[in-house]
Short mmCIF file of C-alpha atoms and ligand atoms in Angstrom, two decimals:
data_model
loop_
_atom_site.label_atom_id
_atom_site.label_comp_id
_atom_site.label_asym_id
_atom_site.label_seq_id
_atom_site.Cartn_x
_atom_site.Cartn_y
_atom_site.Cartn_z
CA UNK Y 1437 139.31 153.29 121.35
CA UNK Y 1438 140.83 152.61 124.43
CA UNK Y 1439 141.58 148.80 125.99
CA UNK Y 1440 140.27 148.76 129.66
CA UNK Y 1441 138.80 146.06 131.86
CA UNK Y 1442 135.50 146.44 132.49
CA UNK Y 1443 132.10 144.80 131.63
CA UNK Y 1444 129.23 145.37 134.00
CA UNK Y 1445 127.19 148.21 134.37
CA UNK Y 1446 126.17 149.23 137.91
CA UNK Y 1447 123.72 152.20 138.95
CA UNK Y 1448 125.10 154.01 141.64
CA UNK Y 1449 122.38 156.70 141.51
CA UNK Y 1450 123.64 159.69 143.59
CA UNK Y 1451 126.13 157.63 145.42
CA UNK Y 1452 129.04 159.33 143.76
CA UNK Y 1453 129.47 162.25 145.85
CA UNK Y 1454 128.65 164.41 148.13
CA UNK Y 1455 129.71 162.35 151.36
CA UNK Y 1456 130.00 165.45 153.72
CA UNK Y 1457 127.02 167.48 154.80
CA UNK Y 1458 124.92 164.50 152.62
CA UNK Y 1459 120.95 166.61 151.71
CA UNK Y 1460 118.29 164.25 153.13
CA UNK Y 1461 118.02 160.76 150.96
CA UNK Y 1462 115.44 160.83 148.36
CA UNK Y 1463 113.06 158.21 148.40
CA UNK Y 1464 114.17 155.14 146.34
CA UNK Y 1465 110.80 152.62 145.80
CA UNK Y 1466 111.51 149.47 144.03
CA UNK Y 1467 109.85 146.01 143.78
CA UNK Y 1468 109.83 143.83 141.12
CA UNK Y 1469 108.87 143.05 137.51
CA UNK Y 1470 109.59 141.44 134.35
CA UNK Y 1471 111.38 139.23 135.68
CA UNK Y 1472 113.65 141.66 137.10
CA UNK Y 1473 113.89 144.46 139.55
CA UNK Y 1474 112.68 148.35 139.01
CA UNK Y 1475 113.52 151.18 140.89
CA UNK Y 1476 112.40 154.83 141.07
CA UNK Y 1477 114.45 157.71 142.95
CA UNK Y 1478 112.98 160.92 142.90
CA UNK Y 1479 113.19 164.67 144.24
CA UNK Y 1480 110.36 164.65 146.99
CA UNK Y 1481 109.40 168.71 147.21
CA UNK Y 1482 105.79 167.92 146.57
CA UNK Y 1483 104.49 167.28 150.19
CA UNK Y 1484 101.33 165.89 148.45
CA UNK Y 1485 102.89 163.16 147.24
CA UNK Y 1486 103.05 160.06 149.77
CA UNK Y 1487 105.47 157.40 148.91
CA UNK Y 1488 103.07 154.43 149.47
CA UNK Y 1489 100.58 155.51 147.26
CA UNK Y 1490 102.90 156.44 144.23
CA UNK Y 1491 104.35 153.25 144.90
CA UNK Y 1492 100.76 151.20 144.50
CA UNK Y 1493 100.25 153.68 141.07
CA UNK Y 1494 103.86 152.58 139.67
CA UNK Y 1495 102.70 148.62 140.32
CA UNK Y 1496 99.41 149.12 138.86
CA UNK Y 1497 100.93 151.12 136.17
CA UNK Y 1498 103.18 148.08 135.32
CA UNK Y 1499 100.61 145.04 136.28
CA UNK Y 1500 98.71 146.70 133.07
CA UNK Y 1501 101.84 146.72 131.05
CA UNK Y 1502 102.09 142.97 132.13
CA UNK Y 1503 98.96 141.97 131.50
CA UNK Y 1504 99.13 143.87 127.63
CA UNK Y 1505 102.38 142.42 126.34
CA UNK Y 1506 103.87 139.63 128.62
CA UNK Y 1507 104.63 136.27 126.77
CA UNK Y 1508 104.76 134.82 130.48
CA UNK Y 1509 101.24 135.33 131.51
CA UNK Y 1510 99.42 133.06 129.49
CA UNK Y 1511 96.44 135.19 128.98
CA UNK Y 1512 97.86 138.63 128.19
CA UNK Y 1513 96.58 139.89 125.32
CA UNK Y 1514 99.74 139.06 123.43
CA UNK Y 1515 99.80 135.97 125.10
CA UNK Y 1516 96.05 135.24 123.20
CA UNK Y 1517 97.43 136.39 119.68
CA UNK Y 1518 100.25 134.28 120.19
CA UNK Y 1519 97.71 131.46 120.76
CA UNK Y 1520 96.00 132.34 117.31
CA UNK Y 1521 96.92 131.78 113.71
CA UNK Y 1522 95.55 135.05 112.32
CA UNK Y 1523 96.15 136.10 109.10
CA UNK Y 1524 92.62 138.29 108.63
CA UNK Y 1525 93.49 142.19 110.85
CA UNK Y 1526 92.69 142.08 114.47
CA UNK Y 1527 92.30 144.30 116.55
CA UNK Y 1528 94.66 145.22 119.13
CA UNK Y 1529 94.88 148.14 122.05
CA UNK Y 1530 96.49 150.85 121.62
CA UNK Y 1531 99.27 150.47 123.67
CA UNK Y 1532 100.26 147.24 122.61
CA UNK Y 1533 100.07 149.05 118.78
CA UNK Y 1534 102.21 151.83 119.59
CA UNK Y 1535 105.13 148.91 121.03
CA UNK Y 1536 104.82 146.70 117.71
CA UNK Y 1537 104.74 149.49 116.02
CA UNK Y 1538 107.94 151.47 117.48
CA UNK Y 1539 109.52 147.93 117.42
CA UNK Y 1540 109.24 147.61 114.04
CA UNK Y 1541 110.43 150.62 113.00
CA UNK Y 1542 113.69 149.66 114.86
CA UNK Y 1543 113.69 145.97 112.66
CA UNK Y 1544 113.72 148.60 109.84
CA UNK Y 1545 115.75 150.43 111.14
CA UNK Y 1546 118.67 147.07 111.47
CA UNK Y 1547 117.45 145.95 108.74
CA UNK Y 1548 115.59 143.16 110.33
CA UNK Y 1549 118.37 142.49 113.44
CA UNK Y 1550 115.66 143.80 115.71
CA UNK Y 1551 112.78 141.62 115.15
CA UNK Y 1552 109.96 140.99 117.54
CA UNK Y 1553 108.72 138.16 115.52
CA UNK Y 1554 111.82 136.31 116.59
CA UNK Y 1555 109.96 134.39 119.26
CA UNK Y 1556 109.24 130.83 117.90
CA UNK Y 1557 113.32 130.86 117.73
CA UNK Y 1558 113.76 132.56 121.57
CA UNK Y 1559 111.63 129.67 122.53
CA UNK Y 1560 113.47 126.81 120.78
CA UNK Y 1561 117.08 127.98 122.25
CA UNK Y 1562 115.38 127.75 125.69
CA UNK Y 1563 114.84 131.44 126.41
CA UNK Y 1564 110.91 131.87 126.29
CA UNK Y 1565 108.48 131.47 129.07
CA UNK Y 1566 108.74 127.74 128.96
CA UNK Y 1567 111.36 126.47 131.21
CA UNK Y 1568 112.69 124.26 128.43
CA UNK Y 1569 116.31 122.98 128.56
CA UNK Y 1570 118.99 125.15 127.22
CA UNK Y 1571 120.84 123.33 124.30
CA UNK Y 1572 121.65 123.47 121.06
CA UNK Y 1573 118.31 122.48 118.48
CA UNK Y 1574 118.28 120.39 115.41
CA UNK Y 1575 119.28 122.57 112.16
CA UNK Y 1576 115.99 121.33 110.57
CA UNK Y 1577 114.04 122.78 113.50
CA UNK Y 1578 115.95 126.02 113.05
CA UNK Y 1579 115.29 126.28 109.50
CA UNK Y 1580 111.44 125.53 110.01
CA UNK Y 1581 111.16 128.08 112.55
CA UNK Y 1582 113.16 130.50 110.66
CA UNK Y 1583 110.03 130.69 108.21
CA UNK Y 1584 107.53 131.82 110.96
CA UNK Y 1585 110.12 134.74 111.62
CA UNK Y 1586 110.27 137.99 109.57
CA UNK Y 1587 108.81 141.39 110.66
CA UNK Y 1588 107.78 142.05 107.06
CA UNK Y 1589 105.41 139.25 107.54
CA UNK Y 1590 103.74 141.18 110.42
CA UNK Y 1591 101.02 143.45 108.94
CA UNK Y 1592 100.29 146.36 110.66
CA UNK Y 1593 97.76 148.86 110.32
CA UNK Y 1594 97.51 152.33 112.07
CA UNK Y 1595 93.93 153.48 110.68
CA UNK Y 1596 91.91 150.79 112.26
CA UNK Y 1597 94.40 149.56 115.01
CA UNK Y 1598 94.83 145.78 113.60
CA UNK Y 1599 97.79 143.14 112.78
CA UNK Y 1600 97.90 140.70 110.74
CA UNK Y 1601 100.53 137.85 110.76
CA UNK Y 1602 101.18 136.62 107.77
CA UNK Y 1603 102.29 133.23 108.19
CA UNK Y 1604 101.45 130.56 110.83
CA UNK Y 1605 103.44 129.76 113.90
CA UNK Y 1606 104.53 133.35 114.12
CA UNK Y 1607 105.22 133.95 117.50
CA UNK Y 1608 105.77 137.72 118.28
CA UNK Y 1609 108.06 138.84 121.82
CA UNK Y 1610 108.44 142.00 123.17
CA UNK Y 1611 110.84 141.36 126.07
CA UNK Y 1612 113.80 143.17 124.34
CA UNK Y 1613 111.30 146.66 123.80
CA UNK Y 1614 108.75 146.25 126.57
CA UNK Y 1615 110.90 147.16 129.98
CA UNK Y 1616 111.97 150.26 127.86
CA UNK Y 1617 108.33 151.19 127.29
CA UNK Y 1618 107.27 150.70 130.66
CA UNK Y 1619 110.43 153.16 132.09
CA UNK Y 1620 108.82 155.79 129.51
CA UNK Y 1621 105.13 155.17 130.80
CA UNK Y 1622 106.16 155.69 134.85
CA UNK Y 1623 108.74 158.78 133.47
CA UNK Y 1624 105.20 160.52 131.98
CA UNK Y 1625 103.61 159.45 134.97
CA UNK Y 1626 105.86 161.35 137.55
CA UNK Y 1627 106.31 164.56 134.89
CA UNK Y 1628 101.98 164.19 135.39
CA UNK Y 1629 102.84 164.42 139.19
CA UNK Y 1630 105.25 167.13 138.26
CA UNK Y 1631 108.06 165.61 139.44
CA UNK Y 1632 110.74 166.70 137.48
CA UNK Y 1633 113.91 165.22 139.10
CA UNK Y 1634 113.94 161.53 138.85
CA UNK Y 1635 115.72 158.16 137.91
CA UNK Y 1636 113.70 155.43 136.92
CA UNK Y 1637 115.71 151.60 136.08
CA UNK Y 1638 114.27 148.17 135.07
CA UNK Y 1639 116.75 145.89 134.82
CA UNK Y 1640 119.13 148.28 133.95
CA UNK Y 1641 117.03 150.22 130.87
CA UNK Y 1642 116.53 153.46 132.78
CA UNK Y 1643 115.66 157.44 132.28
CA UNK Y 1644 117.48 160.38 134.57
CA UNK Y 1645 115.46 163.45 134.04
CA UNK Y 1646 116.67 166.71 136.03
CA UNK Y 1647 119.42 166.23 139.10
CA UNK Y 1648 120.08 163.58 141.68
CA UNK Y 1649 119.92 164.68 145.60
CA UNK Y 1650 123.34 166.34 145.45
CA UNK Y 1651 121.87 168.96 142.37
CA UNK Y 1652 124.28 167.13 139.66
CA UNK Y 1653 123.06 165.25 136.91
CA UNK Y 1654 122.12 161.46 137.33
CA UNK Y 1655 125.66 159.80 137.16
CA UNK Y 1656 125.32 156.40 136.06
CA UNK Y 1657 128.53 154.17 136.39
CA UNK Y 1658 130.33 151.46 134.43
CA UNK Y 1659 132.56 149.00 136.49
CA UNK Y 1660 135.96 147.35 135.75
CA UNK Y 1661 135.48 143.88 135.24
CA UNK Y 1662 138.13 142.69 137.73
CA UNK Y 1663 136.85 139.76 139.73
CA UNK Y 1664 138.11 141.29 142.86
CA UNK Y 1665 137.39 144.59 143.07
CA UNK Y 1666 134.59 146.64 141.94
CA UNK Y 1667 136.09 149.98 141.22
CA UNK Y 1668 134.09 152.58 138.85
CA UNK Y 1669 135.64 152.47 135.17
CA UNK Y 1670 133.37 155.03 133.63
CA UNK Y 1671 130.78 157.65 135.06
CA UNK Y 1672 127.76 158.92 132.27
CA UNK Y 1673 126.33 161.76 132.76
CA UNK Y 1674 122.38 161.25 131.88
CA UNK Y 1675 121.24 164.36 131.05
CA UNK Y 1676 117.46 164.02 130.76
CA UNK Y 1677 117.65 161.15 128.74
CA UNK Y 1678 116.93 157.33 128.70
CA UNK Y 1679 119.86 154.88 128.73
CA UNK Y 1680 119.76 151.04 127.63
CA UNK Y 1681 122.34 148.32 127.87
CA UNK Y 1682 122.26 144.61 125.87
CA UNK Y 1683 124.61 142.23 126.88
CA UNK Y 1684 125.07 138.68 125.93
CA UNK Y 1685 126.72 138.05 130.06
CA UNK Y 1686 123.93 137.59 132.08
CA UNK Y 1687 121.66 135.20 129.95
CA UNK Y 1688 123.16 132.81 128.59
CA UNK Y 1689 124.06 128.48 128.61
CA UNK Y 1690 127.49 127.26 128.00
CA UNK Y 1691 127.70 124.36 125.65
CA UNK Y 1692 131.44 122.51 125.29
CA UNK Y 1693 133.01 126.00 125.59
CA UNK Y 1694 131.37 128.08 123.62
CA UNK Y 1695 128.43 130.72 125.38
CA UNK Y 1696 125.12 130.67 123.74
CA UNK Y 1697 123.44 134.26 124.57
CA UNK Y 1698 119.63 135.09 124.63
CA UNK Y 1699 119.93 137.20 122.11
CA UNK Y 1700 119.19 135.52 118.49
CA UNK Y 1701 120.05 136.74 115.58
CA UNK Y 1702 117.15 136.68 113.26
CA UNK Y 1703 118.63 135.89 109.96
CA UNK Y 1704 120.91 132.46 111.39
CA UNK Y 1705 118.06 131.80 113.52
CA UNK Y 1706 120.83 131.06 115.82
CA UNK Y 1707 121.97 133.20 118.95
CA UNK Y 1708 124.76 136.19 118.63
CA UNK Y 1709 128.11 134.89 117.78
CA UNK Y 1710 131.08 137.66 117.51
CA UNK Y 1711 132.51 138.86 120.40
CA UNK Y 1712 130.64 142.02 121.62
CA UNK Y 1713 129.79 141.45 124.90
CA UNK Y 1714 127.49 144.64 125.42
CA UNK Y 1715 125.99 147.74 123.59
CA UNK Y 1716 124.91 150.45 125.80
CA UNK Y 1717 122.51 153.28 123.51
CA UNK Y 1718 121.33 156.31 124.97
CA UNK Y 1719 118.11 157.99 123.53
CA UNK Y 1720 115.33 160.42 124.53
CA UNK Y 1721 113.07 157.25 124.75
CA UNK Y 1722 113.42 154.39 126.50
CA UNK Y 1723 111.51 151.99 124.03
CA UNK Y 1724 113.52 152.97 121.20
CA UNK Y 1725 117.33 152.82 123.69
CA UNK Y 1726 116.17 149.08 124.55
CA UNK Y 1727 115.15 147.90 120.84
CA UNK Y 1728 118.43 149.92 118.99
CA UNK Y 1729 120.92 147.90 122.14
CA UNK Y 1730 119.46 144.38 121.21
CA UNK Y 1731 119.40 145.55 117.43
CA UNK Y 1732 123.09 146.94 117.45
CA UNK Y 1733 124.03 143.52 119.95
CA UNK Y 1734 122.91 141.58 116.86
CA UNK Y 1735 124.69 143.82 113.93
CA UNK Y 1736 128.43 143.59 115.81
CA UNK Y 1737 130.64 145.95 116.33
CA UNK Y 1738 131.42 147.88 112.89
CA UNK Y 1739 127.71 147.50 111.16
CA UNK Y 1740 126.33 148.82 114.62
CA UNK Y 1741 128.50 151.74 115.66
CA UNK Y 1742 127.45 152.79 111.42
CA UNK Y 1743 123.60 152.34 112.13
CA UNK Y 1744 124.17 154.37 115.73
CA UNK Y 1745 125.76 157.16 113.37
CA UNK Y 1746 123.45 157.01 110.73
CA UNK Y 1747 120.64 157.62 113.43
CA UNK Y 1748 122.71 159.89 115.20
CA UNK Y 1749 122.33 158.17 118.19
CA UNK Y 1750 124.98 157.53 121.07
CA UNK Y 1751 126.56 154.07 121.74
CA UNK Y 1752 128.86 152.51 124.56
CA UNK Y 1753 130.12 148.63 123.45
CA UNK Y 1754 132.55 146.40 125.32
CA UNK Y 1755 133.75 143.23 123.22
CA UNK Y 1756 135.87 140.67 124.41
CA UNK Y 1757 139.32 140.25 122.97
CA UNK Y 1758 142.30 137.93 124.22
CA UNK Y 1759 143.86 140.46 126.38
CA UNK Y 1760 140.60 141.50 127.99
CA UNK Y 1761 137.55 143.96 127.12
CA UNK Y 1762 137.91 146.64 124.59
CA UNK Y 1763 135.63 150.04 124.75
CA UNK Y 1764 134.41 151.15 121.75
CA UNK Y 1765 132.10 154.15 121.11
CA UNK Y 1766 131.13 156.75 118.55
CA UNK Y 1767 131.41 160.70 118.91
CA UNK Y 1768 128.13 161.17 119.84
CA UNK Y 1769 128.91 159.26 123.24
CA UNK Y 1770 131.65 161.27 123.70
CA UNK Y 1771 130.08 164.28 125.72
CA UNK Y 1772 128.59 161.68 127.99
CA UNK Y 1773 131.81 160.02 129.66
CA UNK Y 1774 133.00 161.53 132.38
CA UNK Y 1775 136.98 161.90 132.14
P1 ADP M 2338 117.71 142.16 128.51
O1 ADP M 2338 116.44 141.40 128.73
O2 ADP M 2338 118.91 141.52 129.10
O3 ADP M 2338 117.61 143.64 128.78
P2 ADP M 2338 117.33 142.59 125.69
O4 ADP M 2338 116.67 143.88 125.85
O5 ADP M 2338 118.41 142.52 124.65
O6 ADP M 2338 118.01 142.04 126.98
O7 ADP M 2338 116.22 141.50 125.33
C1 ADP M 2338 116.55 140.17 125.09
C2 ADP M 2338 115.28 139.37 124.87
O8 ADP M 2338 114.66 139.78 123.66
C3 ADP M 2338 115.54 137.87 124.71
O9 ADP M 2338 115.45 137.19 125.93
C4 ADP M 2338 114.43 137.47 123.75
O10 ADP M 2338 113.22 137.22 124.46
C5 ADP M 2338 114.24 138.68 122.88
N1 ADP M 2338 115.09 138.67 121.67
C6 ADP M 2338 116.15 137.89 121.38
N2 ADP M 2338 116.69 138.20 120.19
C7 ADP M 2338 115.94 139.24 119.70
C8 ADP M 2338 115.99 140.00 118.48
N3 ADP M 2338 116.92 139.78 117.56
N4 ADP M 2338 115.08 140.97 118.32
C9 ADP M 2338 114.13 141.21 119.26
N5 ADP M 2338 114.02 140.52 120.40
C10 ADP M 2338 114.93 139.55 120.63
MG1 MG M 2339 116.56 145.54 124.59
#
């Protein structure tokens, strides 16, 4: 454990090196979705590919993944069983299955930290799809809402494709799983197009597969956080593998002092409260990196770097202390920092 200065994470892509006698740029298409920005680089050998129209498949690709699990278009077809109280099975795509399914794995996984029934809660802090104003609720309405949350009260079943929620008001929210998923969905759909060398970010949950433009692996960096200069604390070496970061700095209200963050912690019903600002996981999918960084955000520091162990996974955290940010990380992460 080291003590350094640094909190944001910043993509600098193939940036890094290579200055001199720079190989042609790779084609970098982004836009934006989910309330955020994506971006896809990628190694252009295949002259059969045009830009434009890989572009339109990429949109359409995540329009549908909109459309499926959104909670901010009203008639998505989560949107619709949010609108229901159903507690006989219905039946749900596939897609939308395999994400509430995958998401509660990782709630079992944290032992409910992760929980995509959290929702009702997301929405009464102020962080839903209704622009309500950020403050702090009543306890009673906390404790109420606290009853329609519980991922053990979400029924799935995999033979006939169905859910059924188990108590009313249950409000289910897939904004801490679904950019992951949709990274994974465009990563098949390039290794379809056999592409083979890409990096594909939403909002900062991203897969490098192959090499960048200079033939290295994708180097993805973390910055210092010193307000006036932006210099490179850490470089990661993604070796074909999907990377997500949590962190409670970008979404969040201030309320006499103290920061309230997006991310809620299922069990207070209230939002994160120690002092980890972010978790950064790495795994081969990109679902799975974005649920285990909101879970392991939620845990803390010591019950989250034991889950990431237990799994076997890789994690990156930065909490805050009084003499700055502290880096903390298990072995597994190890072989990814660049000295
Ligand atoms: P970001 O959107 O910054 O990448 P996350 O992936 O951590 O962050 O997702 C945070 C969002 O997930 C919140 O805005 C909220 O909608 C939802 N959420 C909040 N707490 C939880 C939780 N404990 N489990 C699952 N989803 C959560
Ligand atoms: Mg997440």
């Amino acid at each position: 454990m080291r003590h350094i200065y640094l909190i944001l994470i910043i993509l600098f892509y193939s940036s890094l090196s290579g200055c001199e006698n720079k190989p042609a740029q790779w084609p970098v298409l982004t836009g934006e979705t989910m309330g955020t920005y994506y971006s896809v680089s990628y190694n252009p050998t295949n002259p059969r590919i045009v830009d434009k129209r890989l572009r339109d498949q990429i949109e359409k690709l995540l329009d549908g993944i909109n459309r499926t699990m959104s909670t901010y278009i009203e008639d998505s077809e989560l949107s619709l069983l949010n609108q229901v109280n159903i507690d006989l099975p219905v039946t749900i795509s596939e897609e939308l299955f395999y994400v509430l399914q995958n998401g509660q794995k990782v709630s079992e996984l944290s032992n409910g930290a992760f929980d995509i029934t959290v929702g009702s809660l997301v929405n009464l802090w102020g962080f839903g799809p209704e622009f309500l104003q950020r403050q702090i609720p009543d306890e009673r309405d906390i404790e109420f809402l606290k009853l329609q949350v519980g991922y053990q009260k979400l029924i799935l079943n995999e033979n006939s494709l169905s859910i059924a929620k188990t108590v009313s008001g249950m409000y289910l929210d897939l904004s801490a799983i679904a950019k992951g998923y949709a990274v994974d969905r465009i990563a098949e759909h390039l290794q379809s197009l056999n592409i083979h060398d890409y990096l594909i970010d939403i909002g900062g949950e991203l897969i490098g597969k192959g090499n960048n433009q200079n033939n290295e692996l994708w180097q993805i960096g973390i910055e210092q956080a010193q307000p006036l200069s932006r210099k490179v604390q850490r470089i990661i070496s993604l070796k074909n593998m999907a990377m997500a970061t949590s962190g409670d700095y970008r979404n969040y209200f201030e309320y006499q002092g103290k920061r309230y963050s997006h991310t809620i912690d299922p069990r207070t019903g209230k939002p994160v409260s120690h002092n980890l600002a972010s978790v950064t996981v790495l795994h081969e999918k990109c679902l799975i990196a974005d649920a285990l960084a909101t879970a392991i955000l939620v845990m803390g520091k010591e019950n989250g770097l034991a889950l990431a162990d237990r799994i076997k996974t890789p994690v990156y955290m930065i909490s805050r202390s009084k003499n700055g940010f502290i880096e903390h990380y298990n072995d597994l992460f190890l072989q990814y920092l660049n000295e």
